[in-house]
GROMACS .gro file of C-alpha atoms in nm:
model
  152
    1MET     CA    1   2.066  -2.484  -1.001
    2ASN     CA    2   1.824  -2.635  -0.765
    3HIS     CA    3   1.663  -2.398  -0.597
    4THR     CA    4   1.470  -2.542  -0.234
    5ASP     CA    5   1.160  -2.519  -0.081
    6GLU     CA    6   1.079  -2.193   0.002
    7GLN     CA    7   0.912  -2.305   0.370
    8SER     CA    8   1.078  -2.589   0.423
    9GLY     CA    9   1.412  -2.447   0.343
   10SER     CA   10   1.446  -2.885   0.126
   11LEU     CA   11   1.441  -2.949  -0.188
   12PRO     CA   12   1.048  -3.103  -0.204
   13VAL     CA   13   0.964  -3.452  -0.291
   14ARG     CA   14   0.923  -3.627  -0.531
   15GLY     CA   15   0.556  -3.603  -0.586
   16GLU     CA   16   0.506  -3.212  -0.473
   17ARG     CA   17   0.691  -3.082  -0.737
   18LYS     CA   18   0.503  -3.346  -0.977
   19ARG     CA   19   0.203  -3.109  -0.892
   20ARG     CA   20   0.403  -2.828  -0.930
   21ARG     CA   21   0.525  -2.995  -1.301
   22SER     CA   22   0.117  -3.026  -1.384
   23LYS     CA   23   0.062  -2.651  -1.258
   24PHE     CA   24   0.361  -2.518  -1.437
   25LEU     CA   25   0.270  -2.657  -1.773
   26LYS     CA   26  -0.075  -2.614  -1.740
   27ASN     CA   27  -0.042  -2.216  -1.717
   28GLU     CA   28   0.264  -2.213  -1.942
   29LEU     CA   29   0.027  -2.357  -2.127
   30ARG     CA   30  -0.258  -2.130  -2.184
   31PHE     CA   31  -0.034  -1.832  -2.311
   32ILE     CA   32   0.144  -2.039  -2.568
   33GLU     CA   33  -0.140  -2.201  -2.712
   34ARG     CA   34  -0.127  -1.831  -2.807
   35GLY     CA   35   0.151  -1.800  -2.954
   36ILE     CA   36   0.259  -1.603  -2.635
   37PRO     CA   37   0.635  -1.726  -2.525
   38VAL     CA   38   0.738  -1.766  -2.175
   39PHE     CA   39   1.024  -1.804  -1.968
   40PRO     CA   40   1.071  -1.989  -1.606
   41ILE     CA   41   1.114  -1.718  -1.330
   42ILE     CA   42   1.209  -1.739  -0.925
   43LYS     CA   43   0.919  -1.793  -0.750
   44ASN     CA   44   0.765  -1.503  -0.604
   45GLU     CA   45   1.058  -1.265  -0.753
   46LYS     CA   46   1.059  -1.146  -1.119
   47ALA     CA   47   1.435  -1.279  -1.161
   48PRO     CA   48   1.440  -1.489  -1.505
   49LEU     CA   49   1.593  -1.866  -1.362
   50THR     CA   50   1.806  -1.871  -1.749
   51LYS     CA   51   2.111  -1.736  -1.868
   52ASN     CA   52   1.966  -1.486  -2.118
   53GLY     CA   53   1.614  -1.429  -1.928
   54PHE     CA   54   1.308  -1.353  -2.106
   55LYS     CA   55   1.575  -1.354  -2.469
   56ASP     CA   56   1.530  -1.730  -2.438
   57ALA     CA   57   1.085  -1.750  -2.386
   58THR     CA   58   0.936  -2.010  -2.627
   59THR     CA   59   0.696  -2.116  -2.736
   60GLU     CA   60   0.837  -2.505  -2.766
   61LEU     CA   61   0.672  -2.785  -2.602
   62ARG     CA   62   0.952  -3.004  -2.527
   63GLN     CA   63   1.240  -2.688  -2.357
   64ILE     CA   64   0.910  -2.612  -2.123
   65LYS     CA   65   0.888  -2.950  -2.049
   66ARG     CA   66   1.235  -2.961  -1.961
   67TRP     CA   67   1.258  -2.608  -1.755
   68ALA     CA   68   0.919  -2.749  -1.599
   69ARG     CA   69   1.210  -3.056  -1.460
   70ARG     CA   70   1.481  -2.782  -1.427
   71PHE     CA   71   1.334  -2.529  -1.200
   72PRO     CA   72   0.944  -2.754  -1.018
   73ALA     CA   73   0.944  -2.455  -0.810
   74ALA     CA   74   0.908  -2.215  -1.084
   75ASN     CA   75   0.613  -1.986  -1.187
   76TYR     CA   76   0.688  -1.838  -1.565
   77GLY     CA   77   0.713  -1.434  -1.693
   78ILE     CA   78   0.680  -1.354  -2.077
   79PRO     CA   79   0.861  -1.025  -2.207
   80THR     CA   80   0.696  -0.731  -2.181
   81GLY     CA   81   0.759  -0.386  -2.444
   82SER     CA   82   0.882  -0.373  -2.815
   83ALA     CA   83   0.949  -0.776  -2.720
   84SER     CA   84   0.638  -0.880  -2.742
   85GLY     CA   85   0.368  -0.618  -2.751
   86PHE     CA   86   0.230  -0.582  -2.392
   87LEU     CA   87   0.195  -0.366  -2.189
   88VAL     CA   88   0.182  -0.501  -1.804
   89ILE     CA   89   0.103  -0.393  -1.501
   90ASP     CA   90   0.145  -0.479  -1.184
   91LEU     CA   91  -0.069  -0.416  -0.865
   92ASP     CA   92  -0.002  -0.516  -0.577
   93ARG     CA   93  -0.225  -0.571  -0.199
   94LYS     CA   94   0.097  -0.640   0.022
   95GLY     CA   95   0.229  -0.394   0.397
   96GLY     CA   96  -0.098  -0.204   0.398
   97VAL     CA   97  -0.058  -0.147   0.033
   98ASP     CA   98  -0.352  -0.193  -0.202
   99GLY     CA   99  -0.243  -0.071  -0.535
  100VAL     CA  100  -0.550  -0.228  -0.732
  101LYS     CA  101  -0.792   0.012  -0.534
  102GLY     CA  102  -0.503   0.250  -0.601
  103PHE     CA  103  -0.531   0.192  -0.942
  104GLU     CA  104  -0.885   0.188  -0.974
  105ASP     CA  105  -0.875   0.532  -0.739
  106LEU     CA  106  -0.595   0.682  -1.029
  107CYS     CA  107  -0.841   0.583  -1.284
  108HIS     CA  108  -1.121   0.765  -1.133
  109ARG     CA  109  -0.964   1.018  -1.042
  110LEU     CA  110  -0.831   1.047  -1.460
  111ASP     CA  111  -1.171   0.980  -1.557
  112ILE     CA  112  -1.016   0.652  -1.727
  113LYS     CA  113  -1.203   0.326  -1.861
  114ILE     CA  114  -0.959   0.050  -1.815
  115PRO     CA  115  -1.060  -0.194  -2.036
  116LYS     CA  116  -1.188  -0.596  -2.003
  117THR     CA  117  -0.804  -0.723  -2.046
  118TYR     CA  118  -0.678  -1.026  -1.954
  119LYS     CA  119  -0.581  -1.055  -1.552
  120ILE     CA  120  -0.394  -1.250  -1.406
  121ARG     CA  121  -0.443  -1.257  -1.031
  122THR     CA  122  -0.095  -1.275  -0.809
  123PRO     CA  123  -0.043  -1.437  -0.491
  124SER     CA  124  -0.064  -1.101  -0.298
  125GLY     CA  125  -0.403  -1.065  -0.410
  126GLY     CA  126  -0.280  -0.797  -0.646
  127GLN     CA  127  -0.393  -0.844  -0.966
  128HIS     CA  128  -0.140  -0.799  -1.374
  129LEU     CA  129  -0.322  -0.646  -1.604
  130PHE     CA  130  -0.201  -0.702  -1.961
  131PHE     CA  131  -0.228  -0.494  -2.242
  132VAL     CA  132  -0.162  -0.504  -2.606
  133THR     CA  133  -0.028  -0.216  -2.787
  134LYS     CA  134   0.196  -0.079  -3.015
  135HIS     CA  135   0.358   0.136  -2.806
  136ALA     CA  136   0.492  -0.101  -2.554
  137GLY     CA  137   0.850   0.004  -2.622
  138LEU     CA  138   0.839   0.295  -2.464
  139ILE     CA  139   0.682   0.289  -2.231
  140ARG     CA  140   0.966   0.297  -1.937
  141ASN     CA  141   0.945  -0.005  -1.563
  142SER     CA  142   0.852   0.197  -1.302
  143THR     CA  143   0.811   0.065  -0.973
  144GLY     CA  144   0.524   0.339  -0.825
  145LYS     CA  145   0.545   0.622  -1.014
  146LEU     CA  146   0.220   0.611  -1.083
  147GLY     CA  147   0.069   0.513  -0.710
  148PRO     CA  148   0.181   0.268  -0.416
  149GLY     CA  149   0.207  -0.090  -0.558
  150ILE     CA  150   0.135   0.028  -0.930
  151ASP     CA  151   0.403  -0.088  -1.087
  152VAL     CA  152   0.478  -0.047  -1.476
   0.00000   0.00000   0.00000
């Protein structure tokens, strides 16, 4: 399966593929070094690039390198919920919506202190907040139920 470069509409040139692959592997290594399995997803989307999606997630470097060659423009995902114990809050900043500010305001109104946690900045300037909880499998995905730009 070949995916085109989103800006030019063509397949990325060799040097660009290598640069993207090394960035992909650098990001992947941060997780797999901690024993967290990963899988490739379509850039700027949450759709998996593998047949079985999150069930294909692995910490095996050889497989991840194969994915990096096959999907040079891919982003990566990690299994969430009961598959991993991770709960991820996705705070979007796009279309005039500021989920980061909305989440901070929500926590302030409910007198909830946001614990220190692993954060990733998203391409839109938003954030992914990662939490580990034994209850992750009980929490369902939602889009905007906690407020505009706040997804679980």
